[in-house]
Short mmCIF file of N, CA and C in Angstrom, two decimals:
data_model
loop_
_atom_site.label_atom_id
_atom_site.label_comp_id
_atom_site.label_asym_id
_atom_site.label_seq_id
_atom_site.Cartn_x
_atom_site.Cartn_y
_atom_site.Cartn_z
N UNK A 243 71.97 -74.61 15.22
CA UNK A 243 71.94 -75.20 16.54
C UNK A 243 70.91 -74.50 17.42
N UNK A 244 70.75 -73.22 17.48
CA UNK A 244 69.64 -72.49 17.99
C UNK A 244 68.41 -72.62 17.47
N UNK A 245 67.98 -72.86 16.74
CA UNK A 245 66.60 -73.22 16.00
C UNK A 245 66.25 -74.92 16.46
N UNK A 246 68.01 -75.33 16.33
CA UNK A 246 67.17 -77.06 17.24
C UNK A 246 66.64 -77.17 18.30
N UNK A 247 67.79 -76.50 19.35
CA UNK A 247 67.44 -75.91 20.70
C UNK A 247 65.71 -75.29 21.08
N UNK A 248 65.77 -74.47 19.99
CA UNK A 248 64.44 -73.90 19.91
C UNK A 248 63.46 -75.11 19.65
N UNK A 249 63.46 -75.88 18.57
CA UNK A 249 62.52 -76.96 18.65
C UNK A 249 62.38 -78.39 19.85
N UNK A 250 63.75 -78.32 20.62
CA UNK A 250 63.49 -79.00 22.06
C UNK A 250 62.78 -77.97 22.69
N UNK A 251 62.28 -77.00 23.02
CA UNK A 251 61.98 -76.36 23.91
C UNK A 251 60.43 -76.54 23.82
N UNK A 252 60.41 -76.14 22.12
CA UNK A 252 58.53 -76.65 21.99
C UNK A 252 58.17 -77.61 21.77
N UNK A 253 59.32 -78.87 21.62
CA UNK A 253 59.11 -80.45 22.38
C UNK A 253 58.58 -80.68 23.86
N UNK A 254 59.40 -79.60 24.65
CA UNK A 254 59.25 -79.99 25.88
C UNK A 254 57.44 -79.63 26.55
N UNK A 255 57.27 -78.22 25.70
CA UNK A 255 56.25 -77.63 26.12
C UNK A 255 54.69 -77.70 25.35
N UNK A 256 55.40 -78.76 24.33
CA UNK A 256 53.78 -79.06 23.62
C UNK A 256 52.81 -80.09 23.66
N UNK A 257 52.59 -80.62 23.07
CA UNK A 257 51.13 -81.54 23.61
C UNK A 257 51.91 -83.34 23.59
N UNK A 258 53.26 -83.28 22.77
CA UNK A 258 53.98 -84.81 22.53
C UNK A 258 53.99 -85.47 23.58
N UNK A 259 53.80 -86.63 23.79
CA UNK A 259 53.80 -87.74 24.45
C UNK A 259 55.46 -87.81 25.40
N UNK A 260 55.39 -87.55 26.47
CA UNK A 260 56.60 -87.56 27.19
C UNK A 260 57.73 -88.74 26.64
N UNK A 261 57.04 -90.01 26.74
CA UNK A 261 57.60 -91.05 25.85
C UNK A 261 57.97 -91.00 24.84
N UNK A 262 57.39 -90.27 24.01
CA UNK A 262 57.92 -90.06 22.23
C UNK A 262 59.47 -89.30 22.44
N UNK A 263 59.42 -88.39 23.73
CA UNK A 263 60.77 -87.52 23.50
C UNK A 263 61.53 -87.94 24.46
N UNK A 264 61.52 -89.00 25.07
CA UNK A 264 62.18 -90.17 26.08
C UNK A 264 62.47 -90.66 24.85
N UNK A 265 62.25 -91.31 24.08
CA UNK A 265 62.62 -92.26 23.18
C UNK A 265 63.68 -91.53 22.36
N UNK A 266 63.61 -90.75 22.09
CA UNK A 266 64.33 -89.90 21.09
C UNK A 266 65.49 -89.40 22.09
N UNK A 267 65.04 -89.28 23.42
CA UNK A 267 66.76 -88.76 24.12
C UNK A 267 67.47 -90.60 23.83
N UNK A 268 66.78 -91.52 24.20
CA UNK A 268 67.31 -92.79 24.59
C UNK A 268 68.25 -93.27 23.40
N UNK A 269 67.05 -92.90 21.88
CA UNK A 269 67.67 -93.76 20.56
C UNK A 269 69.07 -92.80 20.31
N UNK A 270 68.91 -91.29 20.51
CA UNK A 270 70.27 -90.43 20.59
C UNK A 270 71.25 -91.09 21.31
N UNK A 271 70.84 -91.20 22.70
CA UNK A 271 72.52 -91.95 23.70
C UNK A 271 72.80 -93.16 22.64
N UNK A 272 71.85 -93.77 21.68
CA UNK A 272 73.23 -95.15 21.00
C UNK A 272 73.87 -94.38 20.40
N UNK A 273 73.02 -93.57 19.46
CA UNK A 273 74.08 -93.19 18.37
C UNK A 273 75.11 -92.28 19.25
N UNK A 274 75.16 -91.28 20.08
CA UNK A 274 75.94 -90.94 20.50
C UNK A 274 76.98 -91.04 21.55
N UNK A 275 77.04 -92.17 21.93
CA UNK A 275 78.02 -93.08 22.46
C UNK A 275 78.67 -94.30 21.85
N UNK A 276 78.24 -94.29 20.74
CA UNK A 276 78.72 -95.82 19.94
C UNK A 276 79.46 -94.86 18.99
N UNK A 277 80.50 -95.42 18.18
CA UNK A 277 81.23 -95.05 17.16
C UNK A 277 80.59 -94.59 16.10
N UNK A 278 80.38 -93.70 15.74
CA UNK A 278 79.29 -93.36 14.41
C UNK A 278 79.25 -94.64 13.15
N UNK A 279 80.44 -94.78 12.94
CA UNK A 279 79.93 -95.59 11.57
C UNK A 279 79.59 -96.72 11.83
N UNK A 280 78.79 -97.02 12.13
CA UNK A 280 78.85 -98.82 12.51
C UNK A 280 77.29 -99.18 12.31
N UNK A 281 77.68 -99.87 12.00
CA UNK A 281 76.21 -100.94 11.95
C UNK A 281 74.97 -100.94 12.73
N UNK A 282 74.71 -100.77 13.82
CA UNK A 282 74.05 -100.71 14.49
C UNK A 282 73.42 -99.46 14.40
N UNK A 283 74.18 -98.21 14.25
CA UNK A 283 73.91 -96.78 14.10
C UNK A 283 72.79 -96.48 12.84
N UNK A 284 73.09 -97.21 12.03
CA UNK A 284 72.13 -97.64 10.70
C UNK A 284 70.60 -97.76 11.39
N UNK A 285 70.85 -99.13 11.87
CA UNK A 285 69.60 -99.32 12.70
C UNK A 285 68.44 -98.73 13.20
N UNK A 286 69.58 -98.02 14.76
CA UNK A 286 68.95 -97.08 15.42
C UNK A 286 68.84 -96.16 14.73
N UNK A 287 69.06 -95.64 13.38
CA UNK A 287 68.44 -94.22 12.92
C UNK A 287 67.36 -94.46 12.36
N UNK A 288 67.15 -95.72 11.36
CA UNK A 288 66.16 -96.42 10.51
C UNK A 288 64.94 -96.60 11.65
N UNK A 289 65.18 -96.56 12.53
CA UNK A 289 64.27 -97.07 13.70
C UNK A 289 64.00 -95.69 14.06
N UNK A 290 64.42 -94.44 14.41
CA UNK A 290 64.17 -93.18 14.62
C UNK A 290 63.28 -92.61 13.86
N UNK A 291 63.36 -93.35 12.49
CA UNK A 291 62.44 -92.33 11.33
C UNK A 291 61.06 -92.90 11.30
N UNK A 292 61.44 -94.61 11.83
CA UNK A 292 60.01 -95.16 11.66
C UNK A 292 58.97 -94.88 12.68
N UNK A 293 59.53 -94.78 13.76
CA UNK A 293 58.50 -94.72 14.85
C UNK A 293 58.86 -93.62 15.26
N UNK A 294 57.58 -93.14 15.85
CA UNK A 294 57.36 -91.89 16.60
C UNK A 294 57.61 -91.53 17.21
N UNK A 295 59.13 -90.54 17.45
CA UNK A 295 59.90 -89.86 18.10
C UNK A 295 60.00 -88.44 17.39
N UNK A 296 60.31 -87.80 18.03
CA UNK A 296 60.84 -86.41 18.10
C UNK A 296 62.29 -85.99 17.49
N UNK A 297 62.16 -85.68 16.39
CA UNK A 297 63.59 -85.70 15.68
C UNK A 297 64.13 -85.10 16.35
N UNK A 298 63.82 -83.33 16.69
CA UNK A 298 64.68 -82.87 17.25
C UNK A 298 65.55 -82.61 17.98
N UNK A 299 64.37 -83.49 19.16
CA UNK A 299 65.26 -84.03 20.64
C UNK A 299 66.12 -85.19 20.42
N UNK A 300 65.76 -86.02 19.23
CA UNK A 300 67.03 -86.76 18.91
C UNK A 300 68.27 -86.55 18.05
N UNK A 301 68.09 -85.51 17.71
CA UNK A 301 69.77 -84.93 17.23
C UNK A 301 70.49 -84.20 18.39
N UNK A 302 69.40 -83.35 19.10
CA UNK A 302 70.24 -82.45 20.24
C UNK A 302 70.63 -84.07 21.28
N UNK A 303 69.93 -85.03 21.38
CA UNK A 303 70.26 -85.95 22.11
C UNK A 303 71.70 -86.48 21.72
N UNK A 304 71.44 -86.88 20.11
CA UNK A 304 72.77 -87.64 20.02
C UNK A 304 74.12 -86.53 20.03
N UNK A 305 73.78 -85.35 19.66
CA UNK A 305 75.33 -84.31 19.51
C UNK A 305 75.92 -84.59 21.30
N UNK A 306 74.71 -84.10 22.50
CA UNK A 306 75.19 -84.30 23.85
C UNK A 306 75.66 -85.41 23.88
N UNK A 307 75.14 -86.39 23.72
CA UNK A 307 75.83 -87.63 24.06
C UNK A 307 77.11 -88.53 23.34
N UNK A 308 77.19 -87.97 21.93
CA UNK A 308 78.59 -87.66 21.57
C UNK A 308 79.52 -86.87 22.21
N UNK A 309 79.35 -85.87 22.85
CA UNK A 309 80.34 -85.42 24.05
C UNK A 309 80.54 -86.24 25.09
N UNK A 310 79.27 -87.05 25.36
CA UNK A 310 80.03 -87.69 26.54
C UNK A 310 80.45 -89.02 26.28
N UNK A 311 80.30 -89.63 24.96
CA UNK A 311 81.25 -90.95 24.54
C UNK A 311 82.64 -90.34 24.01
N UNK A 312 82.83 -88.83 23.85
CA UNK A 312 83.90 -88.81 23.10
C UNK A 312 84.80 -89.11 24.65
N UNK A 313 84.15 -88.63 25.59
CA UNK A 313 84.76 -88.20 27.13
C UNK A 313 85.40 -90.15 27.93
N UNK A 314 84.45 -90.65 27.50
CA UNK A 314 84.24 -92.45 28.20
C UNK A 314 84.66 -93.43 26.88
N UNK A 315 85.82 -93.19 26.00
CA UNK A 315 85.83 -93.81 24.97
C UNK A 315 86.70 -94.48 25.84
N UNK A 316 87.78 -94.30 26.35
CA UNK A 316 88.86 -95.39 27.07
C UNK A 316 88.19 -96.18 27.91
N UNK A 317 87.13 -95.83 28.88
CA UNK A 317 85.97 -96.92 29.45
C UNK A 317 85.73 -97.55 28.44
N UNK A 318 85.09 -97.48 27.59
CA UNK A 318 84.44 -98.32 26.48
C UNK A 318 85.23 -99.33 26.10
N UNK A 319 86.29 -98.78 25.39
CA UNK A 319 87.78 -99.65 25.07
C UNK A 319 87.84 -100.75 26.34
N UNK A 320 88.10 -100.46 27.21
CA UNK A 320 88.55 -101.06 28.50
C UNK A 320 87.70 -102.48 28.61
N UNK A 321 86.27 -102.11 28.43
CA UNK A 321 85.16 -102.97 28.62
C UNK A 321 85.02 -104.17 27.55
N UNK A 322 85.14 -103.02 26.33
CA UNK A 322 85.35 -104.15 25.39
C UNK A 322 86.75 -105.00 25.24
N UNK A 323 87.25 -104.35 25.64
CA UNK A 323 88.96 -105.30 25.29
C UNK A 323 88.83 -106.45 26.73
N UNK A 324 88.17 -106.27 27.95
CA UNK A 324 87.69 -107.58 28.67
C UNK A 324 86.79 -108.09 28.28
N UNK A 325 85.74 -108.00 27.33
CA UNK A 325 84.72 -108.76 27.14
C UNK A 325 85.35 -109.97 25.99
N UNK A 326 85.94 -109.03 24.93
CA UNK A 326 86.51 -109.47 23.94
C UNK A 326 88.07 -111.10 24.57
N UNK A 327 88.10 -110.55 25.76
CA UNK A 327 89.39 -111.37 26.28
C UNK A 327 89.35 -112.75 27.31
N UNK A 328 87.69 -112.17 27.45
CA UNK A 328 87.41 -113.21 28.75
C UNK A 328 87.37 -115.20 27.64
N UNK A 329 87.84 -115.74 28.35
CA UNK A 329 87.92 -117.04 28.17
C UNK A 329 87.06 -118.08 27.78
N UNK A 330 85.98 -117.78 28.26
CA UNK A 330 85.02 -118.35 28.55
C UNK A 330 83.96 -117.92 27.37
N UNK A 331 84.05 -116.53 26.71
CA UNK A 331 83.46 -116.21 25.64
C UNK A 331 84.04 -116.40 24.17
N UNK A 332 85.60 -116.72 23.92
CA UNK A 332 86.17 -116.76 22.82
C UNK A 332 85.60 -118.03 21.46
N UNK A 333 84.59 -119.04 22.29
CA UNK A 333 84.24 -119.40 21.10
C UNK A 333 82.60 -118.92 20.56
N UNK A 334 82.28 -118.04 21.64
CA UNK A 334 81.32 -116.97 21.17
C UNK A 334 81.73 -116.32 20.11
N UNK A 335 82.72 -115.57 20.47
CA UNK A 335 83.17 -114.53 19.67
C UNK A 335 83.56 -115.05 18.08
N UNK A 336 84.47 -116.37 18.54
CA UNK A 336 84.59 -116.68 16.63
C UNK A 336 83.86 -117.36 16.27
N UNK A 337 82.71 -117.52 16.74
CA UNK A 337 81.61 -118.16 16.33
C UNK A 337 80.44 -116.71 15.26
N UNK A 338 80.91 -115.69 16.24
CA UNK A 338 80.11 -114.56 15.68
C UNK A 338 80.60 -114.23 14.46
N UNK A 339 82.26 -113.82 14.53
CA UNK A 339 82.77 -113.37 13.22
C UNK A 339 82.98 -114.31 12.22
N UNK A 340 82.63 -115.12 12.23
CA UNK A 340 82.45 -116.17 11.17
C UNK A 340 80.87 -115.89 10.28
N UNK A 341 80.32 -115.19 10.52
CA UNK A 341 78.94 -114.44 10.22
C UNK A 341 79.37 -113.57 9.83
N UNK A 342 79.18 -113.13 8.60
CA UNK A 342 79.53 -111.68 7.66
C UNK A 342 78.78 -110.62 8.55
N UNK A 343 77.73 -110.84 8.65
CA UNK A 343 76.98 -109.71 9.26
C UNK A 343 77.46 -108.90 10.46
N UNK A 344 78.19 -110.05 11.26
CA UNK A 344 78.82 -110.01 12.76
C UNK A 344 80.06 -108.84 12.15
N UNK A 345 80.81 -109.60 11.11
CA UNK A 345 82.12 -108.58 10.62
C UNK A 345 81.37 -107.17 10.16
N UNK A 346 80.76 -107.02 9.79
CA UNK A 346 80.27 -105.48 9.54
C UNK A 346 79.76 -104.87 10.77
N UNK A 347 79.41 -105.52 12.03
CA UNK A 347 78.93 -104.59 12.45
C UNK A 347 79.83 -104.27 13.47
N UNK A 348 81.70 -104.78 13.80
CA UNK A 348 82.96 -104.48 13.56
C UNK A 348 82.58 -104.55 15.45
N UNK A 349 82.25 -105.62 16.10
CA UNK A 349 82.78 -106.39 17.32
C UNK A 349 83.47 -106.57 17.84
N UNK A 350 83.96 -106.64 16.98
CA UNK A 350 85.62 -107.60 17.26
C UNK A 350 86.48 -105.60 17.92
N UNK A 351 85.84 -104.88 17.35
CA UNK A 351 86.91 -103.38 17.94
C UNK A 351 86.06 -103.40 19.38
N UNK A 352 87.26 -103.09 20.10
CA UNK A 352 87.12 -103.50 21.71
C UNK A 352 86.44 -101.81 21.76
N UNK A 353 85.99 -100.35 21.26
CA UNK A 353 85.43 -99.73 21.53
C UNK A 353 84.08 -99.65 21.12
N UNK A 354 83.89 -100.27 19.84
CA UNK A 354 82.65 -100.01 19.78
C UNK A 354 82.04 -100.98 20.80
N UNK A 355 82.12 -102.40 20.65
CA UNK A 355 81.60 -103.48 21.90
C UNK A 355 81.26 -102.69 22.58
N UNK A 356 82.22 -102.46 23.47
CA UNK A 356 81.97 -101.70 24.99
C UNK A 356 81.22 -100.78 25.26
N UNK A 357 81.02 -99.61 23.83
CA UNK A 357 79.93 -98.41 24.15
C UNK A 357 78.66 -98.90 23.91
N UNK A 358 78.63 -99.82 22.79
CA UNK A 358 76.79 -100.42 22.34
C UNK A 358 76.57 -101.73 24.03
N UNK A 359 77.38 -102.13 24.25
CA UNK A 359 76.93 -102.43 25.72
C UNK A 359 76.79 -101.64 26.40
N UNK A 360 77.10 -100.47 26.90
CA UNK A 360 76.99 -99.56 27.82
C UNK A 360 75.58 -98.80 27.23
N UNK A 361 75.85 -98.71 25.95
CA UNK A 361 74.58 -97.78 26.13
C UNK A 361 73.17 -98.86 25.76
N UNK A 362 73.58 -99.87 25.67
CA UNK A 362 72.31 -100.91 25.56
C UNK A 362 71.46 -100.92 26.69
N UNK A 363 72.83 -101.18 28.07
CA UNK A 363 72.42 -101.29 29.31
C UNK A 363 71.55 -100.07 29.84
N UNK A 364 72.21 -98.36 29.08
CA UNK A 364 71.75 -97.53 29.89
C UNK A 364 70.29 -97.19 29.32
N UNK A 365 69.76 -97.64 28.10
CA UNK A 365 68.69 -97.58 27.21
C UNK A 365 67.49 -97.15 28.09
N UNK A 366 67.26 -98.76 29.00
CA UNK A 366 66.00 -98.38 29.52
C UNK A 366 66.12 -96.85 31.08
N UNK A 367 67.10 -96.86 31.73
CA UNK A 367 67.14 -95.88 32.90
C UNK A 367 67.01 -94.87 32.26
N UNK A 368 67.78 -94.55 30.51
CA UNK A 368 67.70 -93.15 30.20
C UNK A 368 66.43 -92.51 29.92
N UNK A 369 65.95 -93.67 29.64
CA UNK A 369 63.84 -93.62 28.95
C UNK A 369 63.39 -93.19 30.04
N UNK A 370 63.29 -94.11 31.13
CA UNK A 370 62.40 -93.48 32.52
C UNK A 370 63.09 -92.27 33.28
N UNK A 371 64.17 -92.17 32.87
CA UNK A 371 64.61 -91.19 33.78
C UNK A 371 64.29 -89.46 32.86
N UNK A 372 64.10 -90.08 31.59
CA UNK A 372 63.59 -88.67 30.48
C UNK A 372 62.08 -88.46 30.92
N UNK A 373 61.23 -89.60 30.86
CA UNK A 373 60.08 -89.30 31.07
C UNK A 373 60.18 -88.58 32.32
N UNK A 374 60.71 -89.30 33.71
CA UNK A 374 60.15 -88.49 34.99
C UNK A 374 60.81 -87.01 34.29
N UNK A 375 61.78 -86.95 34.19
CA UNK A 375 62.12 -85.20 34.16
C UNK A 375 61.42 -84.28 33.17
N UNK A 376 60.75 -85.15 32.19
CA UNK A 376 59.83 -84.22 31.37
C UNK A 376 58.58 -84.02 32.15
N UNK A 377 58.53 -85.04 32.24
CA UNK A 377 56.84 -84.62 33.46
C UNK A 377 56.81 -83.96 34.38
N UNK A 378 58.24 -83.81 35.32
CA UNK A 378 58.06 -82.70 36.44
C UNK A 378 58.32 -81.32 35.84
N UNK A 379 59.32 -81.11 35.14
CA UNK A 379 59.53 -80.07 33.88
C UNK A 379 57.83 -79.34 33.38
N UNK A 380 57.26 -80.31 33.16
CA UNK A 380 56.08 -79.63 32.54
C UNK A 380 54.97 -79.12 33.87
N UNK A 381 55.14 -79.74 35.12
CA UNK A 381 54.01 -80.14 36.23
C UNK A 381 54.79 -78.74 36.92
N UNK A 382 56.36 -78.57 37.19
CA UNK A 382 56.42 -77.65 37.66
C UNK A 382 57.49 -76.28 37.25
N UNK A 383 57.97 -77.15 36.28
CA UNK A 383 58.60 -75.71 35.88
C UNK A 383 58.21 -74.80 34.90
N UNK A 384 57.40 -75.61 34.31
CA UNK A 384 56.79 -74.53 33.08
C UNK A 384 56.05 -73.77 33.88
N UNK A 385 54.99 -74.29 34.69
CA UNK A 385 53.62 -73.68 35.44
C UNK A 385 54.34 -72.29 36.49
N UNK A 386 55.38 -72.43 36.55
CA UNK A 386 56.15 -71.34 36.90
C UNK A 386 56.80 -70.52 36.78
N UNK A 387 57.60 -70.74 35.00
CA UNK A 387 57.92 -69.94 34.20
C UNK A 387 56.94 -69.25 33.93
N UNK A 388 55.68 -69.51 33.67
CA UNK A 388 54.64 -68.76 32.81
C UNK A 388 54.19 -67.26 34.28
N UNK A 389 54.08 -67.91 35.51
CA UNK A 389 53.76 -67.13 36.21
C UNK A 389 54.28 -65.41 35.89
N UNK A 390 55.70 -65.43 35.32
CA UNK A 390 56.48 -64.12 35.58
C UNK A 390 55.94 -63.31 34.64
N UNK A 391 55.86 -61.87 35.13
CA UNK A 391 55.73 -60.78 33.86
C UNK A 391 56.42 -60.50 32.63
N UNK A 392 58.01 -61.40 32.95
CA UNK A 392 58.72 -61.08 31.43
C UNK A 392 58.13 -61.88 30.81
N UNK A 393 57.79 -63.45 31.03
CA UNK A 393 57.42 -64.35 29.88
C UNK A 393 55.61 -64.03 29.86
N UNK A 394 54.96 -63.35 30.10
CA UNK A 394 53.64 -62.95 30.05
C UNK A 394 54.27 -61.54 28.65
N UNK A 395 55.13 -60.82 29.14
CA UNK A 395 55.35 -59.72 27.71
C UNK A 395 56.04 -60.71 26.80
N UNK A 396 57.27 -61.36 26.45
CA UNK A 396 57.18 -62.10 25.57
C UNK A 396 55.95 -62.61 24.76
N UNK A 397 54.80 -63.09 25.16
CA UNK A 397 54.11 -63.90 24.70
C UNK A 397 53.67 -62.60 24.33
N UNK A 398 53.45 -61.43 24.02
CA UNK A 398 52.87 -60.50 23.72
C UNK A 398 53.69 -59.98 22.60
N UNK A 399 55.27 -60.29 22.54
CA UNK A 399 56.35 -59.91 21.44
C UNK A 399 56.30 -60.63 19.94
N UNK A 400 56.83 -60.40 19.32
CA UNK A 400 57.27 -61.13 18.07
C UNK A 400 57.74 -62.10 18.03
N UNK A 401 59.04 -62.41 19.09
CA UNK A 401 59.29 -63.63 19.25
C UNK A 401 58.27 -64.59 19.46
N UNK A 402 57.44 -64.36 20.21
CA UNK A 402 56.68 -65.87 20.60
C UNK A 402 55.67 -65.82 19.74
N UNK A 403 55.50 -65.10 19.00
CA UNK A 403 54.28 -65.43 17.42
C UNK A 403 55.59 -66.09 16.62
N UNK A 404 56.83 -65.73 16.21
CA UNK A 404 57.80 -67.26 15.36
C UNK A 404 57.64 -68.26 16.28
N UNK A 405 57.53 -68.09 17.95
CA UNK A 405 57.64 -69.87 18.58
C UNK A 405 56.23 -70.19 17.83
N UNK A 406 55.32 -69.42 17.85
CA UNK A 406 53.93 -70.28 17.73
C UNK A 406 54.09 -70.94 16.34
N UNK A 407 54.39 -69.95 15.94
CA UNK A 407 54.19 -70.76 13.76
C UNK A 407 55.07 -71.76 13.96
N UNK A 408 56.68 -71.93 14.66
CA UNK A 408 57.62 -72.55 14.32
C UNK A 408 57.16 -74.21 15.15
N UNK A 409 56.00 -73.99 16.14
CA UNK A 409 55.54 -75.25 16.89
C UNK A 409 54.29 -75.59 16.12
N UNK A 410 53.37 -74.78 15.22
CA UNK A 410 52.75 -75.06 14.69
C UNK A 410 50.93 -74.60 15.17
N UNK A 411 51.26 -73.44 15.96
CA UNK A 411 49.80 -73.55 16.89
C UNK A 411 49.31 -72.68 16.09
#
């Protein structure tokens, strides 16, 4: 867990595309708010490996955000057991599970519904809201970390020759 930690850090501070590690917090919140085994989770990981994201920030993404679906699972439930109930959608719904595909990717459970909506919805705010905080992160907090004399001797220690090899410089 400390070595992942360690590789968000020289995510945050290396040359990657703010977006690449926006994407990778974003594709983390599905998997880690949706029920792990499910269908969709397939997806979004198959989709993690293909395009250019930042693994690392997407595991530390999805473990955090498994804490906070484990925290909002009765929201989820809640959401899905009205979506699943509303009237007006029921010949949606058995219209879907009549599609094998629909049954595997297990709808019809009023928690998963509710979290892959929630975190569908929160997809795009989590993207822009990763980018702005990586960009001010880099514009002003790094440029101010570096100012201090401890992280000026660090960079002079052992440790920060393993950050360098372990980021690749």
């Amino acid at each position: 867990m400390i070595t992942t930690l360690v590789k968000l850090f020289i995510a945050l501070n290396s040359e990657n595309s703010a977006k690449q590690i926006a994407y990778a917090v974003a594709l983390g919140s599905i998997i880690g708010l949706t029920p792990l085994f499910s269908l969709h989770n397939l997806v979004v990981l198959i989709l993690a490996f293909l395009i250019r994201v930042h693994l690392g920030t997407f595991f530390v993404s999805w473990s955090l955000f498994s804490l906070l679906g484990v925290m909002l699972t009765t929201s989820f439930s809640n959401l899905g057991a009205s979506l699943l109930n509303l009237a007006s959608l029921n010949d949606f719904w058995t219209s879907l599970y009549q599609i094998t595909l629909f049954k595997l990717a297990h709808f019809h459970h009023t928690t998963t519904l509710g979290s892959l909506i929630i975190s569908l919805i929160t997809f795009m705010p989590i993207t822009y809201l990763s980018v702005y905080l990586i960009n001010k992160y880099r514009q002003h907090v790094m440029a101010f970390i570096m100012k201090f004399k401890v992280v000026q001797s660090l960079k002079a220690s052992k440790f920060y020759s393993v950050y360098q090899s372990l980021s690749g410089r």
